PDB file of C-alpha atoms in Angstrom:
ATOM      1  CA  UNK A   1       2.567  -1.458  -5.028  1.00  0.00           C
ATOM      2  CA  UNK A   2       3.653   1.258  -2.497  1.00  0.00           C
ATOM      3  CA  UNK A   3       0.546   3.008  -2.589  1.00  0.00           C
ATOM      4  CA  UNK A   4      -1.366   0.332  -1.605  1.00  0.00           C
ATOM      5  CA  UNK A   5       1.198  -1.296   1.258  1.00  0.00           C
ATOM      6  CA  UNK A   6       1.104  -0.919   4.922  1.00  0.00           C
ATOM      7  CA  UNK A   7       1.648   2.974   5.903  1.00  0.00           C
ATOM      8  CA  UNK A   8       1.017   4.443   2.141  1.00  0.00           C
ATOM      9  CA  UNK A   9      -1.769   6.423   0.893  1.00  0.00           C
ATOM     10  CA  UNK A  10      -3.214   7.894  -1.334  1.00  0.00           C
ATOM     11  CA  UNK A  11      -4.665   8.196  -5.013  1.00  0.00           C
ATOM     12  CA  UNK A  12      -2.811   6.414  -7.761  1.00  0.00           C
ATOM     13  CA  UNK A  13      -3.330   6.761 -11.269  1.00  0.00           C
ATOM     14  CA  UNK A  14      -4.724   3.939 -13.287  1.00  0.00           C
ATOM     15  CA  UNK A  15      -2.776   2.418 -16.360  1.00  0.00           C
ATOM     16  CA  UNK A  16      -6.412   2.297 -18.076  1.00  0.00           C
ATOM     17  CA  UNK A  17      -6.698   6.411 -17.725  1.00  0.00           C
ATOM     18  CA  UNK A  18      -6.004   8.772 -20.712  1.00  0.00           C
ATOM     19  CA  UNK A  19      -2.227  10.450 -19.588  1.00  0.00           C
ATOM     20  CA  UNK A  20      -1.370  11.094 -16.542  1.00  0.00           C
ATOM     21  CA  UNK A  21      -3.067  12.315 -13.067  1.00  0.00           C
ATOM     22  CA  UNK A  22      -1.722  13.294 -10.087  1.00  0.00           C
ATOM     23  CA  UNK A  23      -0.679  11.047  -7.626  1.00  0.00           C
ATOM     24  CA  UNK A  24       0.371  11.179  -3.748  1.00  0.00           C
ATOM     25  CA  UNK A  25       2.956   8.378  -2.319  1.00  0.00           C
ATOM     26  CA  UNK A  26       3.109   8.613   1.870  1.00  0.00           C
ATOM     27  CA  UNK A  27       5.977   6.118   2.525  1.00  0.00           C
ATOM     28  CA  UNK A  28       7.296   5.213   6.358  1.00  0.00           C
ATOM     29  CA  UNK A  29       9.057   1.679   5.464  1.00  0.00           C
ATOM     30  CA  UNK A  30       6.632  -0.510   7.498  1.00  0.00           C
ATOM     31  CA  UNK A  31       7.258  -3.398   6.666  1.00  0.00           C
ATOM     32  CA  UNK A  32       9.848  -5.743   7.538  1.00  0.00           C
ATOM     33  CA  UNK A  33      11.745  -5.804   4.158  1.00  0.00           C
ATOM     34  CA  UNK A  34      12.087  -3.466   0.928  1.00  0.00           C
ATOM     35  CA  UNK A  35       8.801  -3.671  -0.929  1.00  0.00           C
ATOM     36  CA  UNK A  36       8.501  -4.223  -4.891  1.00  0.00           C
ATOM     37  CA  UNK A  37       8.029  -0.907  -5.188  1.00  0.00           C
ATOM     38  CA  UNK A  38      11.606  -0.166  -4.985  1.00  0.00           C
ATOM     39  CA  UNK A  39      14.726  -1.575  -7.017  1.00  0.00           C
ATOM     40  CA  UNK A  40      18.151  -1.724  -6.230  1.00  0.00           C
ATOM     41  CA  UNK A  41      21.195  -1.696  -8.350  1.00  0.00           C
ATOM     42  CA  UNK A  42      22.774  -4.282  -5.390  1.00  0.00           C
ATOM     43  CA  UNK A  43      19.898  -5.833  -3.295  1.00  0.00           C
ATOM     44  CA  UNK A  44      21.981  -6.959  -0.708  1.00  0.00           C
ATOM     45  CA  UNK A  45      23.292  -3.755   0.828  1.00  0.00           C
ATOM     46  CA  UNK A  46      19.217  -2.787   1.745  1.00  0.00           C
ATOM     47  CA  UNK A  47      17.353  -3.115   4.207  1.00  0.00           C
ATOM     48  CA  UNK A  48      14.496  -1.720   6.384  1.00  0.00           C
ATOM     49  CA  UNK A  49      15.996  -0.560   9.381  1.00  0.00           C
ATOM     50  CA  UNK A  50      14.439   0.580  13.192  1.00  0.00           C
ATOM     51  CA  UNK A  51      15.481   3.037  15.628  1.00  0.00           C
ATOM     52  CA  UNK A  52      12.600   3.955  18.662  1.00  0.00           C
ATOM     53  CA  UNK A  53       9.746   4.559  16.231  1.00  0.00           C
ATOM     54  CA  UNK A  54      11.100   5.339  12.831  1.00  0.00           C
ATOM     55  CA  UNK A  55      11.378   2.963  10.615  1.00  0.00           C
ATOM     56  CA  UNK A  56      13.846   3.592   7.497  1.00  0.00           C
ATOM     57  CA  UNK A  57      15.517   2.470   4.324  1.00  0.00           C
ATOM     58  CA  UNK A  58      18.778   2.437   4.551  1.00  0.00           C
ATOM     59  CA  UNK A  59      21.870   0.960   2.279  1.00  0.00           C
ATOM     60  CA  UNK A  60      23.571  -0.225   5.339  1.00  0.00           C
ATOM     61  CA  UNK A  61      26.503  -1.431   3.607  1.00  0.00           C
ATOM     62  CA  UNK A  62      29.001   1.237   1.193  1.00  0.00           C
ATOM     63  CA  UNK A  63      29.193  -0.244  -2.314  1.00  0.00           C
ATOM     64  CA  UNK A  64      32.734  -1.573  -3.345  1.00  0.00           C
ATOM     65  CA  UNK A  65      34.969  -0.294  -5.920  1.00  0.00           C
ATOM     66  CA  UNK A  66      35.579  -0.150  -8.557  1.00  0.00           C
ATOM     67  CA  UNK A  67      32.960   2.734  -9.853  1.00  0.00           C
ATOM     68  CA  UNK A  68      30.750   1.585 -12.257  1.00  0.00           C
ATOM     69  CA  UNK A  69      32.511   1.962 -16.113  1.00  0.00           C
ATOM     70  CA  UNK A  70      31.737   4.820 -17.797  1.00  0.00           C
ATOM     71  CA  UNK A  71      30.210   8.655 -16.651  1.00  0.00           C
ATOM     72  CA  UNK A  72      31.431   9.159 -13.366  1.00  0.00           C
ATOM     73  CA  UNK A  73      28.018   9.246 -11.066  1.00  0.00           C
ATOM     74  CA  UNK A  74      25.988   7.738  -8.017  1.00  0.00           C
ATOM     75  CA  UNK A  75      27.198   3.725  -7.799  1.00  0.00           C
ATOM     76  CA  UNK A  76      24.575   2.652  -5.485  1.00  0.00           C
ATOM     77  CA  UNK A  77      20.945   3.505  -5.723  1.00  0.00           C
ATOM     78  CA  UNK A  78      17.170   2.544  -5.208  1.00  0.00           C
ATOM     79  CA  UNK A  79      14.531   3.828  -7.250  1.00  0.00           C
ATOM     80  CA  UNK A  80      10.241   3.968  -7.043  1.00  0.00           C
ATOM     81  CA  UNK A  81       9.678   1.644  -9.721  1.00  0.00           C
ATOM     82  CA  UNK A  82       5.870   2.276 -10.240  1.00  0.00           C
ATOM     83  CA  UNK A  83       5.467   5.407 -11.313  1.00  0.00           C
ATOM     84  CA  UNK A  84       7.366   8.058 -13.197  1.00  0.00           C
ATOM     85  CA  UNK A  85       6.702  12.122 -12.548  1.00  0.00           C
ATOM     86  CA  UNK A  86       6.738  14.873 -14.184  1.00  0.00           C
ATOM     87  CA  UNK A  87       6.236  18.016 -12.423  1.00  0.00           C
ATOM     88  CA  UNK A  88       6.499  16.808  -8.202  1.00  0.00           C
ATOM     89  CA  UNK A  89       7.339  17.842  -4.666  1.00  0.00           C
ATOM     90  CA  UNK A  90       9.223  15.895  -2.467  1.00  0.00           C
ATOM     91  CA  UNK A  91       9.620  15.517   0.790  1.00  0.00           C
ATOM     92  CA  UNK A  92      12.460  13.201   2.809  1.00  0.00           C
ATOM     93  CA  UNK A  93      14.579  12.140   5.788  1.00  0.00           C
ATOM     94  CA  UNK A  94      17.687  11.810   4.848  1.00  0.00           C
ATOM     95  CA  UNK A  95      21.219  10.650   7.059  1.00  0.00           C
ATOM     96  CA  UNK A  96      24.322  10.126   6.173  1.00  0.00           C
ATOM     97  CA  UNK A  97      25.836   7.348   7.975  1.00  0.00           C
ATOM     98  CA  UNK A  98      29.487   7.511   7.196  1.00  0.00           C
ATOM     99  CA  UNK A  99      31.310   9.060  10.257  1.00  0.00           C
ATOM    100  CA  UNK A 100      31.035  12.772   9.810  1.00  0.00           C
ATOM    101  CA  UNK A 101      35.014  12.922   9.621  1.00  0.00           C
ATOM    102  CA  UNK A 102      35.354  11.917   5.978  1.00  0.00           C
ATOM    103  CA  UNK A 103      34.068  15.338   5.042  1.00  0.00           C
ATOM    104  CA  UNK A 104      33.478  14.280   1.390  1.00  0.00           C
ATOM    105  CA  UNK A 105      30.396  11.280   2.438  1.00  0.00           C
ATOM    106  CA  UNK A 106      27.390  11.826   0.909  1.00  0.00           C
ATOM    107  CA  UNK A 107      23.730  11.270  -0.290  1.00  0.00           C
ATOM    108  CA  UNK A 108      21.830  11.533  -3.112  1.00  0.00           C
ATOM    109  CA  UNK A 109      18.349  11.976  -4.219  1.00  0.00           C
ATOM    110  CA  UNK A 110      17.730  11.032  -8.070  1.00  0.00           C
ATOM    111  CA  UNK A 111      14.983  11.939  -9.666  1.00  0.00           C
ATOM    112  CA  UNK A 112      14.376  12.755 -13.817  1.00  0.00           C
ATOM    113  CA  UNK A 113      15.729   9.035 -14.084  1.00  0.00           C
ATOM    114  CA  UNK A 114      15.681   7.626 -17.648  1.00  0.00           C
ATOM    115  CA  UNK A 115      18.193   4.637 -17.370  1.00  0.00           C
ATOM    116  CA  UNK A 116      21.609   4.572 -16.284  1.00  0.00           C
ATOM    117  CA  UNK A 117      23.621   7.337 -17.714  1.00  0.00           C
ATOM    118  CA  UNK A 118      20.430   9.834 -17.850  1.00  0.00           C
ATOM    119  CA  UNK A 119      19.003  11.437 -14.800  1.00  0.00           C
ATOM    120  CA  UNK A 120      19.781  14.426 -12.072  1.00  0.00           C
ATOM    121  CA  UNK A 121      20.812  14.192  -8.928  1.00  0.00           C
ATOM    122  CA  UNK A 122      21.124  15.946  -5.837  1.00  0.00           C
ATOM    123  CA  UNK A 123      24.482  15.471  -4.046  1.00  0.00           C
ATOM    124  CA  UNK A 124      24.272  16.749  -0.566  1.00  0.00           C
ATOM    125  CA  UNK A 125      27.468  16.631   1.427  1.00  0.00           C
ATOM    126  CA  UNK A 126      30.059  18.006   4.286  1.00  0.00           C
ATOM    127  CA  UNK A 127      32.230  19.339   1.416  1.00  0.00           C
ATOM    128  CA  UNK A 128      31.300  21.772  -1.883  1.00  0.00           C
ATOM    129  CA  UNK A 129      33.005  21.954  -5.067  1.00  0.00           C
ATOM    130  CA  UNK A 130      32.319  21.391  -8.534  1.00  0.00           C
ATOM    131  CA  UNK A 131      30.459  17.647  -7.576  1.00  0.00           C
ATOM    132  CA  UNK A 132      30.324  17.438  -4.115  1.00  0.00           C
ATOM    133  CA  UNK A 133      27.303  19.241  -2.813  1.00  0.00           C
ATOM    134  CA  UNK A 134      25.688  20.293  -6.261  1.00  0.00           C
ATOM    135  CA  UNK A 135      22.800  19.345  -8.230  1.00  0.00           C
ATOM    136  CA  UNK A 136      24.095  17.853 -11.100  1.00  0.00           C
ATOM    137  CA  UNK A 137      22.800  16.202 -14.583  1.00  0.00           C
ATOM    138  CA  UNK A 138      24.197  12.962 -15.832  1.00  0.00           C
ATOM    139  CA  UNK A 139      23.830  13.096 -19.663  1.00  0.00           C
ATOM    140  CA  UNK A 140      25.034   9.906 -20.974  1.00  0.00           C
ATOM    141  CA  UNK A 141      28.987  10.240 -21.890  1.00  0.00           C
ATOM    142  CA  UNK A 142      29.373  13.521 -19.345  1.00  0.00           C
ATOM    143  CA  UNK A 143      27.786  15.053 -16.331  1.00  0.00           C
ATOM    144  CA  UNK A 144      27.453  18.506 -15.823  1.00  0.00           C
ATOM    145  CA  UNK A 145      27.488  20.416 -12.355  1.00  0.00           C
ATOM    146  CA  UNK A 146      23.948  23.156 -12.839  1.00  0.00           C
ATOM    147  CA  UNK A 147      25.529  24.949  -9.943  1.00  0.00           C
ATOM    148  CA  UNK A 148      28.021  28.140 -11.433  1.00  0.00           C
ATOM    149  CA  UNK A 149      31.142  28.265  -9.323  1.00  0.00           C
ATOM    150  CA  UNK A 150      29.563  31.468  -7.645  1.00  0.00           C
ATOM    151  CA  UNK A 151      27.138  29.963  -6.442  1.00  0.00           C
ATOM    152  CA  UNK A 152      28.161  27.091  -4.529  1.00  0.00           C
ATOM    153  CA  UNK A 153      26.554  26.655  -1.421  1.00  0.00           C
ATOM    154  CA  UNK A 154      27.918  26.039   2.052  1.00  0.00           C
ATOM    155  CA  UNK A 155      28.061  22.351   2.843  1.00  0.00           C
ATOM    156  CA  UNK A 156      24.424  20.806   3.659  1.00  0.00           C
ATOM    157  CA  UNK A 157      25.272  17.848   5.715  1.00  0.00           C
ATOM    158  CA  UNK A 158      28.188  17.920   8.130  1.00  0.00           C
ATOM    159  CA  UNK A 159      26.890  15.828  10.933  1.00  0.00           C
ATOM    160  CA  UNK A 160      25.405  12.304  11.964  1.00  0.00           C
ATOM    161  CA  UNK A 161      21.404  13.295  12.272  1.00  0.00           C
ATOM    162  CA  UNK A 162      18.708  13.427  10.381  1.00  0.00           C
ATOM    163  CA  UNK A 163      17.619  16.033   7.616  1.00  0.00           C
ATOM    164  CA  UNK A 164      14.348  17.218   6.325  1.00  0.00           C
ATOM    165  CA  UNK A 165      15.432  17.764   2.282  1.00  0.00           C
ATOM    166  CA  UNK A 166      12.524  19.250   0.043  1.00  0.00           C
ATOM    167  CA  UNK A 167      13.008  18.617  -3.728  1.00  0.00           C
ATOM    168  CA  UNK A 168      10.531  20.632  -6.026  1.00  0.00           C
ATOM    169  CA  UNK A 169      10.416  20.253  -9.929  1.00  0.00           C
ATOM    170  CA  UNK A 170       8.253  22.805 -12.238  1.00  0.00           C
ATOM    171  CA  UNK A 171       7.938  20.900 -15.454  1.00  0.00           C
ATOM    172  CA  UNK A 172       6.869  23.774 -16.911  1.00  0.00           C
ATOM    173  CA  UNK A 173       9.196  26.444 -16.334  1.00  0.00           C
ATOM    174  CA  UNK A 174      12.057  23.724 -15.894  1.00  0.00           C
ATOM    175  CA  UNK A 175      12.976  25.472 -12.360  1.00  0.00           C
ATOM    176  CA  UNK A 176      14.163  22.590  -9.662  1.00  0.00           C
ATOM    177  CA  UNK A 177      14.788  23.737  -6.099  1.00  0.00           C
ATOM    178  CA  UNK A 178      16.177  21.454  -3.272  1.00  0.00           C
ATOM    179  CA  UNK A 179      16.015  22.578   0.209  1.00  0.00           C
ATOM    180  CA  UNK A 180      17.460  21.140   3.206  1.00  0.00           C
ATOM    181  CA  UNK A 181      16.015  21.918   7.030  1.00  0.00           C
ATOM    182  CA  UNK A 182      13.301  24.307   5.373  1.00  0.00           C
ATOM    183  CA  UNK A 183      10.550  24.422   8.098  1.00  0.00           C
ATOM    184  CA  UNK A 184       9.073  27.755   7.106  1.00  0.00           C
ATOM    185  CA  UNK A 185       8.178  30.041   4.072  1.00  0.00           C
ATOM    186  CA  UNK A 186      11.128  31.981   4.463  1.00  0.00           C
ATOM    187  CA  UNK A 187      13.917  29.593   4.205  1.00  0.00           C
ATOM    188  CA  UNK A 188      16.001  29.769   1.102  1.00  0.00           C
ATOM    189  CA  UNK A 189      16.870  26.966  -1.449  1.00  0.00           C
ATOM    190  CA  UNK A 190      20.568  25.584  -1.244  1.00  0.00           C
ATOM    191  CA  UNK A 191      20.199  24.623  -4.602  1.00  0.00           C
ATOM    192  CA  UNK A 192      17.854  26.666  -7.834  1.00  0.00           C
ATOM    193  CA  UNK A 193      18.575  25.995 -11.651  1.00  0.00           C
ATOM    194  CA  UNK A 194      16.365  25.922 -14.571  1.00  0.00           C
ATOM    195  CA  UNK A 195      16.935  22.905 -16.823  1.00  0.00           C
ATOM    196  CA  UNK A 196      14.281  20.959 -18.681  1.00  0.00           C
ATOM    197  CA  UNK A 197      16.274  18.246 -20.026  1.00  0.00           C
ATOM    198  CA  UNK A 198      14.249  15.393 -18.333  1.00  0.00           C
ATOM    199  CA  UNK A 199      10.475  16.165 -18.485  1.00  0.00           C
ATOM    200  CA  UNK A 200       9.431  12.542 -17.229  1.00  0.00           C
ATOM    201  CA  UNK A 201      11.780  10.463 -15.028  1.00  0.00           C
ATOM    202  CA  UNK A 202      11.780   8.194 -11.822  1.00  0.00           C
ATOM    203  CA  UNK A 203      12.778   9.123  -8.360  1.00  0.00           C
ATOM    204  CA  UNK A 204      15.384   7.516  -6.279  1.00  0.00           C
ATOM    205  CA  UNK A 205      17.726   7.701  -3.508  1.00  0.00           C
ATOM    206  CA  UNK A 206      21.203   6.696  -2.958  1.00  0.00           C
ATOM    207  CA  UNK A 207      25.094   7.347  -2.438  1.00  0.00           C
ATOM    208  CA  UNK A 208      28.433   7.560  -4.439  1.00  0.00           C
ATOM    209  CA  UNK A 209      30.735   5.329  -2.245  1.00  0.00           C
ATOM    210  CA  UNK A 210      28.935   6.003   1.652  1.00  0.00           C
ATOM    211  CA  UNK A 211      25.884   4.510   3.018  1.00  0.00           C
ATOM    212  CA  UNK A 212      23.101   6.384   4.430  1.00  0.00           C
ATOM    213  CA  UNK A 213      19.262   6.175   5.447  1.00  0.00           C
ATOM    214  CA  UNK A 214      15.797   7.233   4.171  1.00  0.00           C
ATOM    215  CA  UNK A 215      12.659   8.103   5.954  1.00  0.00           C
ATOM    216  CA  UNK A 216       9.218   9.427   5.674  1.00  0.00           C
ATOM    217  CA  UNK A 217       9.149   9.848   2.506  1.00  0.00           C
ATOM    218  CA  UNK A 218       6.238  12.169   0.814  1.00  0.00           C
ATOM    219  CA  UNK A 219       5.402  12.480  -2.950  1.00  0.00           C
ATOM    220  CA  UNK A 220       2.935  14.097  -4.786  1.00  0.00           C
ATOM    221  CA  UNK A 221       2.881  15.289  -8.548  1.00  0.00           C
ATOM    222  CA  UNK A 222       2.171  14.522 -11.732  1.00  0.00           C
ATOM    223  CA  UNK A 223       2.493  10.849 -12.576  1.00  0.00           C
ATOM    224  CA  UNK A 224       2.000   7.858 -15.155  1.00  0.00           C
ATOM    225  CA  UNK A 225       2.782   4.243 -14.624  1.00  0.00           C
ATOM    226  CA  UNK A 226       5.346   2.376 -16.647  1.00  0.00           C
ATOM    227  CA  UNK A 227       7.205  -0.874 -16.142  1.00  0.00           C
ATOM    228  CA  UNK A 228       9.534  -1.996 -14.016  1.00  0.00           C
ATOM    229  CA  UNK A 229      13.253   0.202 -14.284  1.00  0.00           C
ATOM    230  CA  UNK A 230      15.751  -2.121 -15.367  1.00  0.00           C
ATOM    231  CA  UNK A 231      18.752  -1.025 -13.521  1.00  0.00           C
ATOM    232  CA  UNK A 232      22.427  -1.681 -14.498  1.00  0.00           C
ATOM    233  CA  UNK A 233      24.448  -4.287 -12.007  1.00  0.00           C
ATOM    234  CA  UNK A 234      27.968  -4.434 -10.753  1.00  0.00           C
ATOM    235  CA  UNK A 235      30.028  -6.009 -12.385  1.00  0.00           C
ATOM    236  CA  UNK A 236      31.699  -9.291 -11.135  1.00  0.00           C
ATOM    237  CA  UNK A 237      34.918  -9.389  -9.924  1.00  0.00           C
TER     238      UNK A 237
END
């Protein structure tokens, strides 16, 4: 389990306690391959990747077409399969490794996930409209952008380096807030909505169509265990 691998830390809650506790994850991808701890929706595009001393997941290959049938929404994904949170702050490294000249490439960060067709997700990209660059909520048959068309923000990601994004979730009031290259207390969230469809969910990290990479990844919040995700696969040609 993550917690207990090679550069994680941390306290874990125990399937034998009564509800949940709070745990912390401290993930730098130390190992030579992707861990049990995370599942893919297409193994074979992963891997742990190096460059100087950071260490990083990255889907190194874009996922083919077609999209997957049904709700339009993130193709390719990996998700944390031990535990599932409720209220949380995260912390990642996030790139985008599509040349920055296809102004609509993108990452995502998941998290709320239920199965398939039920989860948010964070869409950061070069472009903003009604999907790209939003924070949006995949309910099943439909997906619906939180983010009124007044208050779009400017694109997050526009170049080839690496960003610091923040992702905080009050279970309680149902506020979520996603900042990206916040290194103080007076930077400003590019995204803030109140929503509480998803108490409970996983957390993951992915793309539409691009690839991109993940690193130092830090998690703390409330947390239970549960079982494995069982994640929908792409259909043969």
């Amino acid at each position: 389990m993550l917690l207990a691998a090679a550069g994680c830390q941390g306290p874990a809650p125990s399937p034998g306690q009564l509800g949940p506790a709070i745990a912390t994850v401290s993930e730098q991808f130390l190992l030579d391959e992707p861990g049990d701890d995370w599942v893919f929706r297409t193994p074979e595009l992963w891997r742990i990747a190096r460059e100087g001393d950071r260490r990083f997941l990255q889907m190194a290959v874009p996922p083919e077409r077609p999209m997957p049938p049904g709700v339009r929404r993130p193709q390719e994904y990996a998700v944390y399969a031990p535990y599932e949170f409720r209220g949380f702050s995260l912390s990642i490294r996030v790139r985008v490794d599509r040349d920055p000249s296809v102004v609509r490439r993108d990452a995502v960060i998941l998290f709320g996930w239920q199965d398939d067709t039920h989860f948010y997700y964070a869409h950061l990209s070069g472009a903003t409209d009604e999907w790209h660059n939003a924070l949006i909520r995949v309910d099943g048959q439909k997906r619906v952008s939180l983010i009124p068309p007044g208050k779009r923000p400017p694109p997050t990601i526009t170049d080839a380096g690496w960003h610091k994004v923040d992702v905080l979730r009050n279970a309680g009031t149902g506020m979520i807030e996603v900042y990206v290259d916040a290194y103080d207390e007076a930077a400003l969230p590019v995204f803030r909505v109140v929503d509480r469809t998803y108490e409970w969910g996983r957390i993951g990290v992915g793309s539409f169509d691009d690839h991109a990479s993940f690193a130092q990844i830090r998690l703390e919040g409330q947390a239970r265990p549960v079982g494995r995700p069982q994640l929908s696969t792409r259909p043969s040609p």
